[in-house]
Coordinates of C-alpha atoms and ligand atoms in Angstrom, one line a residue:
Chain R
M1 CA -0.2 0.0 0.2
A2 CA 1.1 3.4 -1.2
K3 CA 1.7 6.0 1.7
S4 CA 0.6 9.4 2.3
L5 CA 2.9 12.1 2.4
M6 CA 2.5 15.7 3.9
I7 CA 5.2 18.4 3.3
V8 CA 5.6 21.3 5.5
D9 CA 7.8 24.3 4.7
D10 CA 7.3 27.8 4.7
S11 CA 9.0 28.4 1.5
A12 CA 6.7 27.4 -1.7
T13 CA 9.8 27.1 -3.9
M14 CA 11.0 24.7 -1.0
R15 CA 7.6 22.6 -1.0
K16 CA 8.1 22.1 -4.8
I17 CA 11.5 21.3 -4.8
I18 CA 11.2 18.6 -2.1
M19 CA 8.1 17.5 -4.1
R20 CA 10.0 17.0 -7.2
T21 CA 13.0 15.4 -5.7
V22 CA 10.6 13.1 -3.8
R23 CA 9.1 12.2 -7.0
M24 CA 12.5 11.8 -8.8
S25 CA 13.5 9.4 -5.9
G26 CA 11.3 7.0 -7.4
L27 CA 9.0 6.8 -3.8
E28 CA 5.4 6.6 -4.9
F29 CA 2.9 8.2 -2.3
S30 CA -1.1 7.6 -2.5
R31 CA -1.8 11.5 -1.7
T32 CA 0.5 14.2 -1.0
E33 CA -0.2 17.4 1.1
E34 CA 1.3 20.8 1.4
A35 CA 1.4 23.1 4.4
G36 CA 3.0 26.6 4.7
N37 CA 3.1 26.5 8.2
G38 CA 2.6 24.6 11.6
N39 CA -1.2 25.7 12.0
E40 CA -2.2 24.8 8.4
A41 CA -0.1 21.5 8.9
L42 CA -2.0 20.8 12.1
E43 CA -5.4 21.7 10.7
K44 CA -4.8 19.2 7.8
L45 CA -3.7 16.4 10.1
N46 CA -6.9 16.8 12.0
A47 CA -8.8 16.0 9.1
E48 CA -6.8 13.4 7.7
P49 CA -3.6 12.2 9.2
V50 CA -0.9 11.2 6.7
E51 CA 1.7 8.6 7.4
I52 CA 4.8 10.3 6.4
M53 CA 5.6 13.9 6.9
L54 CA 8.6 16.2 6.0
C55 CA 8.9 19.0 8.1
D56 CA 11.2 22.3 8.0
I57 CA 12.6 23.5 11.2
N58 CA 13.1 27.3 10.6
M59 CA 9.5 28.7 10.0
P60 CA 8.1 31.7 11.1
E61 CA 5.2 31.6 14.0
M62 CA 5.5 27.8 14.8
S63 CA 9.1 26.0 14.7
G64 CA 9.4 23.0 13.2
S65 CA 10.1 21.4 16.5
E66 CA 7.2 23.1 18.0
L67 CA 5.2 21.5 15.3
V68 CA 6.9 18.0 16.1
K69 CA 5.6 18.3 19.8
K70 CA 2.0 19.2 18.8
V71 CA 1.7 16.4 16.3
R72 CA 3.0 14.0 18.7
E73 CA 0.1 15.2 20.9
L74 CA -2.4 13.9 18.3
P75 CA -3.7 10.6 18.9
S76 CA -4.5 9.7 15.2
C77 CA -0.8 10.8 14.2
D78 CA 0.5 8.3 16.5
D79 CA 2.2 6.1 13.7
T80 CA 3.0 9.5 11.3
K81 CA 6.8 9.2 10.6
I82 CA 8.4 12.7 11.1
V83 CA 11.2 13.5 9.2
M84 CA 12.9 16.6 9.4
V85 CA 14.3 18.6 6.5
S86 CA 16.4 21.4 7.1
T87 CA 19.6 23.2 6.3
E88 CA 20.3 23.3 10.4
S89 CA 23.3 20.7 10.8
S90 CA 23.8 21.3 14.6
Q91 CA 24.0 17.9 16.4
E92 CA 22.2 19.5 19.5
I93 CA 19.4 20.9 17.4
I94 CA 18.9 17.1 15.7
D95 CA 19.2 15.1 18.9
D96 CA 16.9 17.3 20.4
L97 CA 14.2 16.7 17.5
L98 CA 14.9 13.1 17.6
A99 CA 14.4 13.3 21.2
N100 CA 11.0 15.1 21.0
G101 CA 9.5 12.9 18.6
A102 CA 11.1 13.5 15.2
N103 CA 11.9 9.9 13.2
G104 CA 14.4 11.0 10.9
Y105 CA 16.5 13.9 9.3
I106 CA 17.6 14.7 6.0
T107 CA 19.8 18.3 5.5
K108 CA 19.0 20.8 2.8
P109 CA 20.3 20.6 0.2
F110 CA 19.6 17.2 -0.6
T111 CA 19.4 14.8 -3.5
P112 CA 16.9 12.0 -4.7
E113 CA 18.9 9.3 -3.5
K114 CA 18.9 10.9 0.1
F115 CA 15.4 11.0 -0.2
Q116 CA 15.4 7.3 -1.3
E117 CA 18.0 6.3 1.6
K118 CA 16.0 8.3 4.6
L119 CA 12.5 7.4 3.7
A120 CA 12.6 3.8 2.3
P121 CA 12.7 2.4 5.9
F122 CA 9.1 3.6 6.4
M123 CA 7.5 2.8 3.3
N124 CA 6.5 -0.4 4.4
Chain I
M1 CA 43.9 51.1 7.2
P2 CA 46.4 47.9 7.2
E3 CA 45.8 45.6 3.9
A4 CA 47.8 42.7 5.7
Q5 CA 45.6 39.7 6.5
T6 CA 45.7 38.4 9.9
E7 CA 46.1 34.6 10.5
L8 CA 42.3 34.2 11.4
E9 CA 41.3 35.8 8.2
F10 CA 43.2 33.6 5.8
E11 CA 41.9 30.7 7.7
I12 CA 38.4 32.1 6.8
I13 CA 39.0 32.9 3.4
E14 CA 39.9 29.2 2.7
L15 CA 36.8 28.0 4.7
A16 CA 34.7 30.5 2.6
T17 CA 35.9 29.0 -0.6
E18 CA 35.4 25.5 0.8
S19 CA 31.9 26.3 1.7
L20 CA 31.1 28.0 -1.6
E21 CA 32.7 24.9 -3.2
T22 CA 30.5 22.7 -1.3
F23 CA 27.3 25.0 -2.1
C24 CA 28.1 24.3 -5.6
E25 CA 28.5 20.9 -5.3
D26 CA 25.3 20.7 -3.1
I27 CA 23.0 22.7 -6.0
S28 CA 24.8 20.5 -8.5
G29 CA 23.4 17.3 -7.0
M30 CA 20.1 18.6 -6.0
F31 CA 19.2 20.2 -9.5
D32 CA 21.4 18.0 -11.8
I33 CA 23.2 20.8 -13.2
K34 CA 27.0 21.6 -13.1
M35 CA 27.7 24.5 -10.8
E36 CA 31.4 25.6 -10.2
C37 CA 33.5 28.3 -8.6
T38 CA 36.3 30.3 -9.0
Q39 CA 38.0 32.2 -6.2
Q40 CA 39.3 35.7 -7.3
Q41 CA 41.4 38.3 -5.4
F42 CA 40.3 39.2 -2.2
T43 CA 40.6 42.8 -1.1
N44 CA 39.9 45.0 1.5
L45 CA 37.3 47.6 0.6
D46 CA 34.2 49.3 1.9
V47 CA 30.7 50.0 0.4
N48 CA 31.7 51.8 -2.4
G49 CA 33.8 48.6 -3.7
L50 CA 31.0 46.4 -3.1
K51 CA 28.9 49.0 -5.4
K52 CA 31.6 48.8 -8.0
T53 CA 31.5 44.8 -8.2
F54 CA 27.6 44.3 -7.9
K55 CA 26.3 47.6 -9.4
K56 CA 22.6 48.6 -9.1
F57 CA 21.3 45.1 -8.2
A58 CA 22.4 42.4 -5.8
A59 CA 20.4 39.8 -3.9
V60 CA 22.4 40.3 -0.3
N61 CA 22.0 37.6 2.3
T62 CA 22.6 38.7 6.0
V63 CA 24.0 36.3 7.8
K64 CA 24.3 36.6 11.8
T65 CA 27.3 34.8 13.4
E66 CA 28.1 34.1 16.6
G67 CA 31.0 32.3 18.2
A68 CA 34.5 32.2 16.8
L69 CA 33.2 34.9 14.7
N70 CA 30.6 37.6 16.1
G71 CA 28.3 39.8 13.9
V72 CA 26.9 39.9 10.8
F73 CA 28.5 39.0 7.3
Y74 CA 26.9 39.3 3.8
L75 CA 27.0 36.8 0.9
I76 CA 25.9 38.5 -2.2
F77 CA 24.9 37.4 -5.8
D78 CA 24.9 39.9 -8.7
K79 CA 22.0 40.5 -10.9
A80 CA 23.0 37.8 -13.2
G81 CA 23.8 35.2 -10.5
T82 CA 20.5 36.0 -8.6
F83 CA 18.3 35.2 -11.9
T84 CA 20.2 32.5 -13.1
L85 CA 20.0 30.6 -9.6
S86 CA 16.3 31.0 -9.0
G87 CA 15.4 30.4 -12.5
I88 CA 17.1 27.4 -12.5
V89 CA 15.4 26.7 -9.2
V90 CA 11.9 27.2 -10.4
M91 CA 13.0 25.7 -13.7
L92 CA 12.0 28.6 -15.9
P93 CA 12.7 27.8 -19.7
E94 CA 16.4 28.4 -20.6
K95 CA 15.8 31.6 -23.2
R96 CA 14.0 33.2 -20.4
I97 CA 16.7 32.6 -17.3
I98 CA 19.3 34.1 -20.1
E99 CA 16.9 37.3 -20.7
M100 CA 16.5 37.9 -17.1
A101 CA 20.2 37.2 -16.2
K102 CA 21.0 40.3 -18.8
K103 CA 18.1 42.8 -17.7
G104 CA 16.0 41.3 -15.2
S105 CA 13.9 44.1 -13.2
E106 CA 13.6 44.5 -9.4
S107 CA 9.8 43.6 -9.9
E108 CA 10.9 40.5 -11.5
A109 CA 13.2 39.8 -8.8
E110 CA 10.2 40.3 -6.6
N111 CA 8.4 37.3 -7.9
L112 CA 11.0 35.1 -7.8
S113 CA 11.8 36.7 -4.1
D114 CA 10.8 33.3 -2.4
S115 CA 13.3 31.2 -4.5
I116 CA 16.1 33.8 -4.1
R117 CA 15.7 33.8 -0.5
E118 CA 15.5 29.8 -0.2
M119 CA 18.5 29.7 -2.3
G120 CA 20.3 32.0 0.3
N121 CA 19.1 29.7 3.0
L122 CA 20.5 26.6 1.2
L123 CA 23.8 29.0 1.0
V124 CA 24.0 29.5 4.3
G125 CA 23.3 25.9 5.1
S126 CA 26.1 24.8 3.3
W127 CA 28.4 27.4 4.9
D128 CA 27.3 26.5 8.4
R129 CA 27.9 22.9 8.0
I130 CA 31.6 23.9 6.6
F131 CA 32.2 26.1 9.6
R132 CA 31.4 23.8 11.8
E133 CA 33.3 20.9 10.7
N134 CA 36.3 22.9 10.2
L135 CA 36.3 26.1 12.5
E136 CA 36.8 25.7 16.2
G137 CA 34.7 27.4 18.2
H138 CA 32.2 28.1 15.6
G139 CA 28.7 28.6 16.8
H140 CA 26.0 29.1 14.2
F141 CA 25.0 30.7 10.9
T142 CA 21.7 32.1 10.4
Q143 CA 20.4 34.0 7.3
T144 CA 18.8 36.9 8.9
N145 CA 17.3 38.7 5.9
T146 CA 17.6 38.6 2.2
F147 CA 17.6 42.1 0.2
I148 CA 17.0 42.0 -3.5
G149 CA 17.4 45.4 -5.6
N150 CA 19.8 48.2 -5.0
P151 CA 21.1 48.4 -1.5
W152 CA 24.3 50.8 -1.9
G153 CA 22.0 53.9 -1.9
K154 CA 21.4 53.6 2.0
P155 CA 23.1 50.4 2.9
E156 CA 22.6 51.2 6.4
E157 CA 18.9 50.8 5.9
S158 CA 18.7 47.9 3.4
I159 CA 21.4 46.0 4.9
Q160 CA 22.5 47.3 8.1
L161 CA 26.0 48.1 6.8
D162 CA 27.5 51.4 8.0
S163 CA 29.2 53.2 4.9
S164 CA 32.3 53.6 6.5
E165 CA 32.9 49.8 7.7
E166 CA 35.8 48.5 6.5
L167 CA 35.3 44.6 4.9
L168 CA 37.3 42.1 3.7
F169 CA 35.9 41.1 0.5
I170 CA 36.2 37.6 -1.3
P171 CA 34.8 37.6 -4.9
Y172 CA 34.1 34.6 -6.7
E173 CA 33.1 33.7 -10.2
I174 CA 30.5 31.1 -10.7
T175 CA 29.4 29.0 -13.8
I176 CA 26.3 27.0 -14.3
G177 CA 26.1 24.7 -17.1
S178 CA 26.2 26.7 -20.2
Y179 CA 24.6 30.1 -18.8
Q180 CA 26.6 33.2 -18.8
P181 CA 29.5 33.4 -15.5
F182 CA 28.2 35.5 -13.0
N183 CA 29.8 37.2 -9.6
C184 CA 29.2 36.5 -6.2
G185 CA 31.0 37.5 -3.0
V186 CA 31.4 37.5 0.6
A187 CA 32.0 40.3 2.6
F188 CA 33.0 40.3 6.3
P189 CA 33.3 43.5 8.1
K190 CA 36.4 43.7 9.9
S191 CA 35.0 43.8 13.4
I192 CA 33.9 40.4 12.7
F193 CA 37.2 39.2 13.5
D194 CA 37.9 41.2 16.7
K195 CA 38.1 38.6 19.5
K196 CA 35.2 38.4 21.7
P197 CA 36.1 39.7 25.0
E198 CA 37.2 37.0 27.6
T199 CA 35.4 38.3 30.2
E200 CA 32.5 41.1 30.4
D201 CA 34.9 43.8 31.5
E202 CA 37.7 43.8 29.2
Q203 CA 36.3 45.7 26.0
P204 CA 32.8 46.1 27.3
A205 CA 32.0 49.4 25.4
A206 CA 33.1 48.9 21.8
E207 CA 32.0 45.0 21.7
D208 CA 28.7 45.4 23.6
T209 CA 27.4 48.3 21.1
T210 CA 28.4 46.2 17.9
D211 CA 26.6 43.3 19.4
T212 CA 23.3 44.8 20.4
V213 CA 23.2 47.2 17.5
E214 CA 23.7 44.6 15.1
E215 CA 21.1 42.2 16.7
E216 CA 18.1 44.8 17.1
K217 CA 19.0 45.7 13.5
T218 CA 19.0 42.2 12.2
E219 CA 15.6 41.7 14.0
D220 CA 14.4 44.7 11.9
T221 CA 15.4 43.2 8.7
T222 CA 11.9 42.0 8.0
E223 CA 11.1 45.8 7.3
P224 CA 12.9 46.7 4.6
D225 CA 12.5 43.4 3.1
V226 CA 9.2 44.2 2.5
V227 CA 10.2 45.7 -0.7
S228 CA 10.0 42.2 -2.1
E229 CA 7.8 40.4 0.5
P230 CA 4.1 41.6 -0.2
A231 CA 4.5 39.9 -3.8
A232 CA 5.9 36.8 -2.9
P233 CA 3.2 34.3 -1.7
A234 CA 0.4 34.8 -4.3
D235 CA 2.6 35.4 -7.2
T236 CA 5.3 32.9 -6.5
E237 CA 2.8 30.6 -6.3
A238 CA 1.3 31.7 -9.8
K239 CA 4.6 31.4 -11.3
E240 CA 5.4 28.2 -9.6
E241 CA 2.3 26.9 -11.2
T242 CA 3.3 27.5 -14.4
A243 CA 6.9 26.2 -13.8
E244 CA 5.1 23.2 -12.3
A245 CA 3.5 22.8 -15.8
K246 CA 6.9 22.0 -17.0
E247 CA 8.2 19.9 -14.0
P248 CA 7.6 16.6 -14.8
A249 CA 8.9 17.1 -18.2
A250 CA 12.2 18.3 -17.3
P251 CA 13.9 15.6 -15.5
E252 CA 12.8 13.5 -18.5
D253 CA 14.3 15.7 -20.7
T254 CA 17.6 15.5 -19.4
K255 CA 17.2 12.1 -19.2
T256 CA 16.3 12.0 -22.9
K257 CA 19.6 13.8 -23.5
E258 CA 21.7 11.4 -21.9
E259 CA 20.1 8.6 -23.9
T260 CA 20.8 10.7 -26.8
T261 CA 24.2 10.4 -26.5
E262 CA 24.1 6.4 -26.2
T263 CA 21.2 5.4 -28.3
E264 CA 21.1 8.2 -31.1
E265 CA 18.1 7.6 -33.2
P266 CA 15.3 7.7 -31.1
A267 CA 16.1 10.2 -28.3
A268 CA 16.3 13.1 -30.9
P269 CA 12.5 13.7 -31.6
A270 CA 11.6 12.8 -28.1
D271 CA 14.1 15.3 -27.0
A272 CA 12.7 17.7 -29.3
E273 CA 8.7 17.0 -28.5
T274 CA 9.6 17.3 -24.7
K275 CA 11.0 20.9 -25.3
E276 CA 8.6 21.9 -27.6
E277 CA 5.8 20.9 -24.9
T278 CA 7.5 22.9 -22.4
A279 CA 8.1 25.9 -24.2
E280 CA 4.5 25.6 -24.8
T281 CA 3.2 25.5 -21.5
E282 CA 6.1 27.7 -20.2
E283 CA 6.4 30.8 -22.6
P284 CA 3.3 32.4 -22.7
A285 CA 2.7 33.2 -18.9
A286 CA 6.4 34.2 -18.9
T287 CA 6.2 36.6 -21.8
A288 CA 3.1 38.0 -20.9
D289 CA 4.6 38.7 -17.8
A290 CA 7.9 40.2 -19.0
E291 CA 5.7 42.6 -21.1
A292 CA 4.0 43.8 -18.2
K293 CA 6.9 44.1 -15.7
E294 CA 9.3 46.0 -18.6
E295 CA 6.7 48.8 -18.7
T296 CA 6.8 48.8 -14.8
T297 CA 10.2 49.2 -14.4
E298 CA 10.1 52.2 -17.2
T299 CA 7.7 54.3 -15.2
E300 CA 9.8 53.3 -12.1
E301 CA 8.3 52.7 -8.6
P302 CA 8.2 49.0 -9.2
A303 CA 8.2 48.2 -5.2
A304 CA 4.8 49.9 -4.9
T305 CA 3.3 47.5 -7.4
A306 CA 1.4 44.5 -6.1
N307 CA 1.8 40.8 -8.3
A308 CA 2.0 40.4 -11.8
E309 CA -1.6 39.6 -12.1
T310 CA -3.1 43.2 -10.5
K311 CA -0.3 44.7 -12.6
E312 CA -1.5 43.2 -16.1
E313 CA -4.6 44.5 -15.2
T314 CA -3.9 47.8 -13.8
P315 CA -4.9 50.7 -16.0
E316 CA -1.4 51.9 -16.2
A317 CA -0.4 48.7 -17.4
N318 CA -2.9 48.8 -20.3
V319 CA -2.1 52.1 -21.2
S320 CA 1.9 51.7 -21.6
E321 CA 0.6 48.5 -23.4
T322 CA -1.2 50.5 -25.8
I323 CA 1.8 53.2 -26.2
Q324 CA 4.0 50.1 -26.9
K325 CA 1.8 49.2 -29.4
M326 CA 1.2 52.4 -30.9
A327 CA 5.3 52.6 -31.4
Q328 CA 5.5 49.3 -32.9
S329 CA 2.7 49.3 -35.6
P330 CA 0.3 52.1 -35.5
A331 CA -2.1 49.8 -37.7
D332 CA -2.3 47.3 -34.9
L333 CA -4.2 49.6 -32.1
P334 CA -7.2 47.5 -30.4
G335 CA -10.3 48.0 -31.7
E336 CA -9.3 50.0 -35.0
N337 CA -9.2 46.6 -37.1
T338 CA -11.7 46.7 -39.5
L339 CA -11.1 43.1 -40.5
I340 CA -12.1 42.1 -37.2
P341 CA -16.0 41.9 -36.5
S342 CA -16.3 44.3 -33.6
N343 CA -20.0 42.9 -32.6
L344 CA -19.1 39.0 -31.7
T345 CA -18.6 38.7 -27.9
A346 CA -17.9 35.6 -26.1
N347 CA -21.5 34.5 -25.8
E348 CA -21.7 33.9 -29.6
L349 CA -18.4 32.3 -29.8
M350 CA -18.2 30.0 -26.5
Q351 CA -18.6 26.0 -26.8
T352 CA -21.0 25.5 -23.9
Q353 CA -19.6 21.8 -23.4
I354 CA -17.1 21.9 -20.8
V355 CA -15.3 18.7 -19.3
W356 CA -14.7 19.1 -15.5
G357 CA -12.1 17.5 -13.5
T358 CA -10.7 17.6 -10.2
A359 CA -7.2 18.3 -8.8
E360 CA -6.8 15.0 -7.4
D361 CA -7.3 13.5 -10.7
S362 CA -4.5 12.0 -11.8
V363 CA -2.9 12.6 -15.5
Q364 CA -3.6 9.4 -16.6
Q365 CA -7.4 9.8 -15.6
T366 CA -7.7 13.0 -17.2
L367 CA -6.3 11.9 -20.5
T368 CA -8.9 9.6 -20.3
N369 CA -11.6 12.0 -19.8
M370 CA -10.0 14.1 -22.6
Q371 CA -10.1 11.4 -25.1
K372 CA -13.6 9.9 -24.1
A373 CA -15.2 13.8 -24.9
D374 CA -12.9 15.0 -27.2
A375 CA -11.8 17.9 -25.8
G376 CA -8.6 20.0 -25.7
Y377 CA -9.0 21.5 -22.4
I378 CA -10.7 20.3 -18.8
L379 CA -11.2 22.6 -16.4
I380 CA -10.8 21.9 -12.7
G381 CA -12.7 22.8 -9.9
K382 CA -16.0 22.2 -7.7
D383 CA -19.3 23.7 -8.7
Q384 CA -18.6 24.8 -11.8
I385 CA -16.0 27.3 -10.5
P386 CA -12.8 27.1 -12.3
E387 CA -9.8 26.8 -10.1
G388 CA -7.6 25.6 -12.8
I389 CA -7.2 24.5 -16.4
I390 CA -5.5 21.8 -18.1
S391 CA -4.8 21.3 -21.8
K392 CA -3.8 18.5 -23.9
S393 CA -0.4 19.9 -24.4
D394 CA 0.0 20.2 -20.4
L395 CA -0.7 16.6 -20.3
N396 CA 1.7 15.8 -22.8
G397 CA 4.2 17.8 -21.3
A398 CA 4.0 16.1 -18.0
V399 CA 4.1 12.4 -19.0
S400 CA 7.5 10.7 -19.9
P401 CA 7.8 10.3 -23.5
Y402 CA 9.0 7.1 -23.1
L403 CA 5.8 6.1 -22.8
K404 CA 5.2 6.4 -26.4
P405 CA 5.4 2.7 -27.9
I406 CA 8.0 3.5 -30.1
F407 CA 10.2 4.0 -27.1
A408 CA 8.7 0.9 -25.3
K409 CA 12.3 -0.8 -24.8
W410 CA 13.6 2.4 -22.8
R411 CA 10.6 2.5 -20.4
R412 CA 11.4 2.3 -17.0
P413 CA 9.1 2.5 -13.9
L414 CA 9.8 6.0 -13.3
D415 CA 8.1 6.6 -16.8
D416 CA 5.0 5.3 -16.0
A417 CA 4.9 6.9 -12.5
T418 CA 4.6 10.1 -14.6
L419 CA 0.9 8.8 -15.4
Q420 CA 0.3 9.1 -11.4
I421 CA 1.3 12.7 -11.3
K422 CA -1.8 14.7 -9.8
I423 CA -3.6 17.4 -11.9
K424 CA -3.1 19.6 -8.9
W425 CA 0.8 20.0 -9.8
I426 CA 0.5 20.8 -13.6
M427 CA -2.6 22.8 -14.1
T428 CA -2.6 26.4 -14.7
R429 CA -3.6 28.5 -11.8
P430 CA -5.1 31.0 -11.5
V431 CA -7.4 31.1 -14.5
K432 CA -8.0 34.1 -16.4
T433 CA -11.8 34.3 -17.3
I434 CA -13.7 36.2 -19.6
K435 CA -17.3 37.6 -19.4
P436 CA -20.2 36.9 -21.7
D437 CA -20.1 40.0 -23.3
T438 CA -16.4 40.2 -23.8
T439 CA -16.0 41.0 -27.5
L440 CA -13.6 39.3 -29.8
N441 CA -11.1 42.0 -30.0
V442 CA -10.8 41.8 -26.3
I443 CA -10.6 37.9 -26.4
M444 CA -7.9 38.1 -28.7
D445 CA -5.9 40.6 -27.1
T446 CA -6.2 38.6 -23.7
M447 CA -5.0 35.5 -25.3
R448 CA -2.1 37.1 -27.2
Q449 CA -1.3 39.1 -23.8
F450 CA -1.7 36.3 -21.5
G451 CA -0.5 33.3 -23.8
N452 CA -4.0 31.2 -23.0
R453 CA -5.1 29.5 -26.0
C454 CA -8.4 28.5 -23.9
L455 CA -10.3 31.2 -21.8
P456 CA -13.2 30.1 -19.8
V457 CA -16.5 32.2 -20.1
T458 CA -18.1 33.0 -16.2
D459 CA -21.3 34.4 -15.2
E460 CA -21.8 37.1 -12.4
S461 CA -21.4 34.1 -9.7
G462 CA -17.9 33.0 -11.0
K463 CA -19.5 29.9 -12.5
A464 CA -18.1 28.8 -15.9
I465 CA -20.7 28.7 -18.6
G466 CA -18.5 27.9 -21.4
I467 CA -14.8 28.1 -23.0
V468 CA -13.8 29.9 -25.9
T469 CA -10.4 28.5 -27.3
V470 CA -8.2 29.8 -30.3
F471 CA -10.2 27.8 -32.7
D472 CA -13.3 29.5 -31.9
V473 CA -11.9 32.6 -32.6
F474 CA -10.4 31.2 -36.2
K475 CA -13.7 30.1 -37.0
A476 CA -15.2 33.2 -36.3
L477 CA -12.3 35.1 -38.4
T478 CA -12.7 32.7 -41.2
N479 CA -16.6 33.2 -41.3
N480 CA -16.4 37.0 -41.8
P481 CA -16.9 38.3 -44.9
N482 CA -14.1 40.7 -44.5
F483 CA -11.4 38.8 -43.6
S484 CA -9.9 37.3 -46.5
T485 CA -8.0 34.0 -46.4
V486 CA -7.0 33.9 -50.1
G487 CA -3.4 34.5 -50.8
T488 CA -0.3 33.9 -49.1
T489 CA 1.7 36.3 -46.4
P490 CA 4.6 37.5 -48.0
Q491 CA 7.7 35.9 -46.3
A492 CA 10.1 38.5 -47.5
P493 CA 10.0 41.9 -47.7
A494 CA 9.9 43.6 -50.9
L495 CA 12.9 45.7 -52.1
A496 CA 11.9 49.4 -52.3
Ligands
LIG501 MG1 12.2 27.6 6.1

């Protein structure tokens, strides 16, 4: 069964780039959603949870780490795998995210191979 | 001012070059292009020196740094660099990128501001990674602002840089594929290299002020940035949709090219075809856009105007459009061509059979629907309100050319995957619509200006009641007794 995907990033350009790269990585999703900020993401998740979420860290209003915490409070998203996608490369920040409910991390810039490698474990 | 560089400065120069090289590699991998940089001779200079390199247009990324270096520094791209990079990111056609790299305006940059800023974000990310790995005591780089335009008039306001500040400047030449090389550079205010006081009381006065002032200012940076901000969301969105239309075709295109070298014969037509489709879906929007934009630059005040969509519809834009036409060909004034029946309106021209689809449909479903109904266009939306429109060429551009039976041998799973692309990614949005009483003249002008080959006709409630395609226009023209289709158009000018 193909999984559903949500891309959360404040930059519309980046959302498209991620979408394009995901597509080029050969991974197939049954449904893809986009959200431009944390609140939009939560709203959409409340309406219909997704199985994999790709999430930016540096976003105005609600940061990626705050969003992760809030998603983890939603019982319907217990099984949602959250993979952070960010230029942030500080190990402390990454560790903190993983400790707070994120399941993986991809640094920007990325390649289709990177997506394939990091998302494949969550595809089955 | 001492010209000699300190040991720390030399170390930073080396790291800067490594960081930029890393960024080039990152971008090359991400967008499947060849991007390279060459370091030029570094110098000590001030704002005037930067102005000489970057002239009247630059994209300046302000980077806040703490740890081994303290303060802010600047990563700057010239006009060609700004447009080439952001154009590649949103997959604009090559021709358009070349054109903008040469004479792109501030308002055109505004429309690309989201991608220019995101490029800056990626750039800072690459730099932060290299500095983190190699510079002892490195804390963090944060992109605090991206200024797009001419920052040199009041650098204190635009980029929070004092004109008297001495800078260490490292210029680079960057090449991307076959595009014209462009300039970029990093400017470090000399004060950034000052050692941080070990204890609070050592050099409190000087250090503290720089620190707090810069920090306050960087907080403010969202203000001046507003120049580019307001247009960004809606417009970029629209642009991207246009770029999207081409999206799936692009990787295939590259792939086709690669195959060309290996297989020769079949790849060539495919390549040409993909290109053609791409051009068809892309060009018109971009061109219409450019026309309106160039006008705006001439009449100045690009920052004040909203997004392209509104610009095109403002009376000013129409006036300048008219003036431009008058200059080009006085015979072509709108409304004065007696060959075109002026009494015909959309109501009489339109086809009332509309095929509807939803944004969630796949390319494959939509192709089937189109074939079933023998329609060239499908409107996407709910309750008769068109949210998007998709043409046969859009679909052809989206699916892999390898799906054609002739290429069966080379077909891969990824090619089939293109049939599953959702319509929402490739449809044209927003939809340019006309009213039932829109005249043939205006319809033709709208099509030409916006590059649309199909215009939905909507009633007062915004519901689509029909569509007018270029073929309906042709039909109206050829039925017109004043319009002669006899004879041939002269292909070469007569000698005087
Ligand atoms: Mg972001």
